[in-house]
Amino acid sequence: MTGITARKSVAVTHRTATAAASAAVDVIEALLHSGGLRTLGVATGSSPGPVYREMARRQLDLSEVTLFALDEYIGLPDGHQESYRAVVEREVAHPLRVPPARVHVPDGADPAAYDELIADNGGIDLQILGVGRNGHIGFNEPGSSFDSLTRVVDLDESTREANARFFGSLAEVPHRSVTQGVRTILNARRIVVVVSGVDKAAAVAAAIDGPRTEAMPASVLRDHADVTWFLDEDAASQLRPPARDGGDA
Ligand code: GLP
């Protein structure tokens, strides 16, 4: 596997989303087995799904690991199956044997407490991240300050429309959420970005090859010393040619 050495971030392209997820799990598994994975930041959404399924297939035991969700909707009834707490419990905690007491989700009533809780747990060792079609990370929509901490935000209409597929209708998608801030995300020691699908290609190219700008939140990831992008061919399809080298072809 080769990557891009001219850039700070490394982008690795795989033929399929499954292969990209498997490569991402190689990194997570190595960190787990070295004892360096005490805290794991978990994104929800379609892109990281194959990562969690592959972790479960390998029977990784995360019973000693503490999970920190990246974000959460505001306004869903307790226990709603599309709340990110429910998604993290169902897709990550349960299959990977993380006890409920080790699953943390930001609370819109006290967002700042989340940054304190993360710090009290020694920071996040590895953050799994997806990217929205508009380049959002977590629910940090375009225009979010690169210095932001965990806070309540309004969702872009384009994000509500993109996420409506998880709900019965667009009207059921909340308008607000609580999200780790951009700075909170950058504070993680290591970041693994998993993106698949042609509808993300423009955002991926802008984030990796375009200007570093708050208009494209994912472009801030180049500030981080240890970030790896795991892409399928569709998501990588608009990158400048050198970034498409490597991977499993
Ligand atoms: C969602 C989530 C993000 C996620 C992103 C991409 O709105 N809040 O945490 O990374 O958008 O999701 P998907 O992979 O489903 O496209």
Tab-separated table of C-alpha atoms and ligand atoms in Angstrom:
chain	number	residue	atom	x	y	z
A	1	MET	CA	0.000	0.000	0.000
A	2	THR	CA	1.450	3.367	-0.942
A	3	GLY	CA	0.244	6.855	-0.224
A	4	ILE	CA	0.874	10.472	-0.993
A	5	THR	CA	4.049	11.718	0.585
A	6	ALA	CA	3.944	15.215	-0.911
A	7	ARG	CA	0.870	15.970	1.157
A	8	LYS	CA	0.564	15.789	4.900
A	9	SER	CA	-2.527	13.624	4.668
A	10	VAL	CA	-2.242	10.235	3.044
A	11	ALA	CA	-4.928	9.070	0.626
A	12	VAL	CA	-5.176	5.414	-0.249
A	13	THR	CA	-7.556	4.269	-2.962
A	14	HIS	CA	-9.081	0.803	-3.086
A	15	ARG	CA	-11.234	-0.721	-5.754
A	16	THR	CA	-14.214	-1.196	-3.475
A	17	ALA	CA	-15.576	0.290	-0.279
A	18	THR	CA	-15.182	-3.114	1.356
A	19	ALA	CA	-11.472	-3.219	0.539
A	20	ALA	CA	-11.025	0.344	1.786
A	21	ALA	CA	-12.806	-0.537	5.030
A	22	SER	CA	-10.643	-3.605	5.498
A	23	ALA	CA	-7.485	-1.507	5.127
A	24	ALA	CA	-8.833	0.961	7.673
A	25	VAL	CA	-9.513	-1.889	10.095
A	26	ASP	CA	-5.918	-3.066	9.680
A	27	VAL	CA	-4.851	0.267	11.200
A	28	ILE	CA	-7.420	0.074	14.003
A	29	GLU	CA	-6.593	-3.548	14.806
A	30	ALA	CA	-2.851	-2.858	14.968
A	31	LEU	CA	-3.435	0.023	17.371
A	32	LEU	CA	-5.777	-2.093	19.499
A	33	HIS	CA	-3.282	-4.933	19.744
A	34	SER	CA	-0.424	-2.566	20.583
A	35	GLY	CA	-2.427	-1.286	23.570
A	36	GLY	CA	-2.740	2.191	22.039
A	37	LEU	CA	-6.509	2.205	21.588
A	38	ARG	CA	-8.106	3.219	24.874
A	39	THR	CA	-10.550	5.694	23.355
A	40	LEU	CA	-12.181	5.525	19.924
A	41	GLY	CA	-14.152	8.279	18.211
A	42	VAL	CA	-16.951	6.854	16.092
A	43	ALA	CA	-18.777	8.423	13.160
A	44	THR	CA	-22.131	7.194	11.963
A	45	GLY	CA	-23.496	7.171	8.427
A	46	SER	CA	-23.111	4.848	5.469
A	47	SER	CA	-19.361	5.184	4.921
A	48	PRO	CA	-18.091	3.825	8.254
A	49	GLY	CA	-20.617	0.960	8.262
A	50	PRO	CA	-18.308	-1.470	6.432
A	51	VAL	CA	-15.553	-0.615	8.941
A	52	TYR	CA	-17.699	-1.631	11.912
A	53	ARG	CA	-18.885	-4.774	10.131
A	54	GLU	CA	-15.298	-5.766	9.357
A	55	MET	CA	-14.248	-5.104	12.967
A	56	ALA	CA	-17.058	-7.407	14.090
A	57	ARG	CA	-16.147	-10.029	11.491
A	58	ARG	CA	-12.608	-10.081	12.897
A	59	GLN	CA	-14.127	-10.397	16.375
A	60	LEU	CA	-12.170	-7.447	17.707
A	61	ASP	CA	-12.740	-7.108	21.432
A	62	LEU	CA	-13.286	-3.490	22.414
A	63	SER	CA	-14.576	-4.255	25.895
A	64	GLU	CA	-11.782	-2.138	27.406
A	65	VAL	CA	-12.212	0.723	24.925
A	66	THR	CA	-14.292	3.841	25.553
A	67	LEU	CA	-16.355	5.144	22.620
A	68	PHE	CA	-17.071	8.786	21.852
A	69	ALA	CA	-19.726	9.479	19.240
A	70	LEU	CA	-18.916	12.274	16.834
A	71	ASP	CA	-22.310	13.903	16.867
A	72	GLU	CA	-25.992	13.503	17.712
A	73	TYR	CA	-29.308	14.836	16.480
A	74	ILE	CA	-31.294	17.137	18.727
A	75	GLY	CA	-35.026	16.648	19.084
A	76	LEU	CA	-35.481	12.937	18.450
A	77	PRO	CA	-37.441	11.032	21.082
A	78	ASP	CA	-35.343	8.964	23.508
A	79	GLY	CA	-34.509	5.604	21.993
A	80	HIS	CA	-35.313	6.645	18.393
A	81	GLN	CA	-33.600	4.055	16.217
A	82	GLU	CA	-31.907	6.730	14.076
A	83	SER	CA	-30.507	8.661	17.022
A	84	TYR	CA	-26.762	8.330	16.822
A	85	ARG	CA	-26.717	6.839	20.323
A	86	ALA	CA	-28.926	4.031	19.052
A	87	VAL	CA	-26.828	3.631	15.891
A	88	VAL	CA	-23.554	3.506	17.835
A	89	GLU	CA	-24.994	1.001	20.312
A	90	ARG	CA	-26.411	-1.183	17.527
A	91	GLU	CA	-23.603	-1.024	14.948
A	92	VAL	CA	-20.530	-0.572	17.128
A	93	ALA	CA	-20.899	-1.153	20.852
A	94	HIS	CA	-22.998	-4.290	20.824
A	95	PRO	CA	-21.070	-6.252	18.139
A	96	LEU	CA	-17.706	-5.161	19.560
A	97	ARG	CA	-18.605	-5.841	23.204
A	98	VAL	CA	-18.286	-2.284	24.483
A	99	PRO	CA	-20.259	-1.999	27.738
A	100	PRO	CA	-23.026	0.666	27.670
A	101	ALA	CA	-21.252	2.678	30.377
A	102	ARG	CA	-18.338	3.189	27.975
A	103	VAL	CA	-20.479	4.693	25.214
A	104	HIS	CA	-20.537	8.491	25.264
A	105	VAL	CA	-22.651	10.754	23.086
A	106	PRO	CA	-22.633	14.572	23.167
A	107	ASP	CA	-25.551	16.204	24.977
A	108	GLY	CA	-27.090	19.318	23.455
A	109	ALA	CA	-27.951	20.566	26.944
A	110	ASP	CA	-24.263	20.773	27.924
A	111	PRO	CA	-21.965	20.566	24.881
A	112	ALA	CA	-18.846	21.853	26.661
A	113	ALA	CA	-19.011	18.944	29.087
A	114	TYR	CA	-18.188	16.646	26.177
A	115	ASP	CA	-14.782	18.215	25.528
A	116	GLU	CA	-14.083	17.936	29.263
A	117	LEU	CA	-15.145	14.297	29.306
A	118	ILE	CA	-12.882	13.531	26.341
A	119	ALA	CA	-9.980	15.289	28.068
A	120	ASP	CA	-10.701	13.450	31.342
A	121	ASN	CA	-10.388	10.189	29.398
A	122	GLY	CA	-6.987	11.184	28.038
A	123	GLY	CA	-8.175	12.425	24.632
A	124	ILE	CA	-9.249	10.347	21.639
A	125	ASP	CA	-6.639	7.872	20.399
A	126	LEU	CA	-8.252	7.307	17.017
A	127	GLN	CA	-11.169	9.066	15.359
A	128	ILE	CA	-13.097	7.336	12.584
A	129	LEU	CA	-14.512	10.008	10.311
A	130	GLY	CA	-16.828	10.250	7.333
A	131	VAL	CA	-17.323	13.285	5.114
A	132	GLY	CA	-20.617	14.812	4.011
A	133	ARG	CA	-21.368	15.671	0.399
A	134	ASN	CA	-20.795	19.322	1.254
A	135	GLY	CA	-17.524	18.500	3.014
A	136	HIS	CA	-18.881	18.499	6.553
A	137	ILE	CA	-17.076	16.539	9.247
A	138	GLY	CA	-19.278	15.465	12.111
A	139	PHE	CA	-22.036	18.037	11.723
A	140	ASN	CA	-19.574	20.886	11.231
A	141	GLU	CA	-21.186	22.407	8.185
A	142	PRO	CA	-19.404	24.751	5.737
A	143	GLY	CA	-18.502	27.976	7.535
A	144	SER	CA	-17.746	26.254	10.851
A	145	SER	CA	-14.781	27.768	12.652
A	146	PHE	CA	-11.675	25.637	12.572
A	147	ASP	CA	-11.333	26.516	16.276
A	148	SER	CA	-14.797	25.266	17.226
A	149	LEU	CA	-15.385	22.902	20.128
A	150	THR	CA	-18.408	20.691	20.786
A	151	ARG	CA	-21.538	22.774	20.280
A	152	VAL	CA	-25.103	22.897	18.998
A	153	VAL	CA	-25.434	23.644	15.270
A	154	ASP	CA	-28.144	24.030	12.642
A	155	LEU	CA	-28.069	21.446	9.870
A	156	ASP	CA	-27.783	22.548	6.261
A	157	GLU	CA	-30.822	21.692	4.184
A	158	SER	CA	-28.571	19.640	1.893
A	159	THR	CA	-27.491	17.558	4.915
A	160	ARG	CA	-31.095	17.036	6.020
A	161	GLU	CA	-31.959	15.923	2.495
A	162	ALA	CA	-28.945	13.577	2.367
A	163	ASN	CA	-29.900	12.021	5.711
A	164	ALA	CA	-33.620	11.753	4.938
A	165	ARG	CA	-32.927	8.255	3.615
A	166	PHE	CA	-32.583	7.098	7.215
A	167	PHE	CA	-35.996	8.517	8.140
A	168	GLY	CA	-39.537	8.096	6.850
A	169	SER	CA	-39.551	11.575	5.317
A	170	LEU	CA	-37.559	14.803	5.167
A	171	ALA	CA	-39.918	16.340	7.716
A	172	GLU	CA	-38.753	13.808	10.306
A	173	VAL	CA	-35.071	14.816	10.012
A	174	PRO	CA	-34.109	17.129	12.889
A	175	HIS	CA	-32.987	20.678	12.129
A	176	ARG	CA	-30.331	20.827	14.807
A	177	SER	CA	-27.601	18.643	16.200
A	178	VAL	CA	-24.750	18.658	18.693
A	179	THR	CA	-21.364	17.890	17.203
A	180	GLN	CA	-17.754	17.585	18.194
A	181	GLY	CA	-16.171	20.811	16.961
A	182	VAL	CA	-13.529	20.992	14.276
A	183	ARG	CA	-10.880	21.587	16.942
A	184	THR	CA	-12.239	18.675	18.980
A	185	ILE	CA	-11.817	16.405	15.951
A	186	LEU	CA	-8.302	17.690	15.260
A	187	ASN	CA	-7.347	16.974	18.869
A	188	ALA	CA	-7.608	13.228	18.207
A	189	ARG	CA	-4.160	11.624	18.023
A	190	ARG	CA	-4.960	9.791	14.841
A	191	ILE	CA	-7.729	10.187	12.246
A	192	VAL	CA	-8.992	7.572	9.818
A	193	VAL	CA	-11.312	8.998	7.146
A	194	VAL	CA	-13.482	6.521	5.284
A	195	VAL	CA	-15.356	7.730	2.215
A	196	SER	CA	-17.092	5.864	-0.556
A	197	GLY	CA	-19.347	6.728	-3.451
A	198	VAL	CA	-19.273	9.075	-6.402
A	199	ASP	CA	-21.498	11.608	-4.618
A	200	LYS	CA	-18.535	12.341	-2.316
A	201	ALA	CA	-15.928	12.690	-5.088
A	202	ALA	CA	-16.130	16.480	-5.354
A	203	ALA	CA	-15.878	16.964	-1.582
A	204	VAL	CA	-12.926	14.564	-1.333
A	205	ALA	CA	-11.074	16.334	-4.151
A	206	ALA	CA	-11.771	19.767	-2.672
A	207	ALA	CA	-10.691	18.630	0.790
A	208	ILE	CA	-7.424	17.079	-0.377
A	209	ASP	CA	-6.458	19.159	-3.411
A	210	GLY	CA	-8.371	22.411	-2.966
A	211	PRO	CA	-7.747	25.410	-0.714
A	212	ARG	CA	-7.746	25.093	3.061
A	213	THR	CA	-10.906	26.961	3.859
A	214	GLU	CA	-13.719	26.961	6.397
A	215	ALA	CA	-16.061	26.739	3.388
A	216	MET	CA	-14.819	23.139	3.028
A	217	PRO	CA	-14.569	21.768	6.596
A	218	ALA	CA	-12.750	18.561	5.615
A	219	SER	CA	-9.896	20.649	4.146
A	220	VAL	CA	-8.772	21.303	7.738
A	221	LEU	CA	-7.688	17.669	8.025
A	222	ARG	CA	-4.447	18.512	6.256
A	223	ASP	CA	-3.455	20.376	9.449
A	224	HIS	CA	-3.367	17.067	11.289
A	225	ALA	CA	-0.121	15.119	11.525
A	226	ASP	CA	-1.667	11.652	11.328
A	227	VAL	CA	-4.657	11.390	9.021
A	228	THR	CA	-5.258	8.680	6.442
A	229	TRP	CA	-8.043	8.727	3.876
A	230	PHE	CA	-9.409	5.327	2.851
A	231	LEU	CA	-11.311	5.790	-0.392
A	232	ASP	CA	-13.048	3.618	-2.896
A	233	GLU	CA	-12.470	4.365	-6.566
A	234	ASP	CA	-15.672	6.362	-6.915
A	235	ALA	CA	-14.873	8.675	-4.007
A	236	ALA	CA	-11.319	9.141	-5.351
A	237	SER	CA	-12.422	9.739	-8.932
A	238	GLN	CA	-11.896	13.514	-8.935
A	239	LEU	CA	-8.534	13.586	-7.143
A	240	ARG	CA	-5.473	14.799	-8.996
A	241	PRO	CA	-3.755	11.745	-10.524
A	242	PRO	CA	-0.905	11.212	-7.992
A	243	ALA	CA	-3.369	10.752	-5.140
A	244	ARG	CA	-4.878	7.758	-6.900
A	245	ASP	CA	-1.645	5.757	-6.785
A	246	GLY	CA	-1.381	2.861	-4.401
A	247	GLY	CA	-4.019	0.750	-2.733
A	248	ASP	CA	-5.058	-2.571	-4.131
A	249	ALA	CA	-5.933	-1.277	-7.638
B	1	GLP	C1	-23.632	12.543	8.441
B	1	GLP	C2	-22.935	12.468	9.810
B	1	GLP	C3	-21.463	12.515	9.660
B	1	GLP	C4	-21.104	11.574	8.539
B	1	GLP	C5	-21.527	12.193	7.242
B	1	GLP	C6	-21.429	11.287	6.051
B	1	GLP	O1	-24.536	13.572	8.366
B	1	GLP	N1	-23.317	13.460	10.739
B	1	GLP	O2	-20.837	12.169	10.867
B	1	GLP	O3	-19.736	11.377	8.509
B	1	GLP	O4	-22.802	12.771	7.351
B	1	GLP	O5	-22.394	10.302	6.111
B	1	GLP	P1	-22.523	9.125	5.040
B	1	GLP	O6	-21.296	8.313	5.159
B	1	GLP	O7	-23.764	8.406	5.409
B	1	GLP	O8	-22.628	9.780	3.722
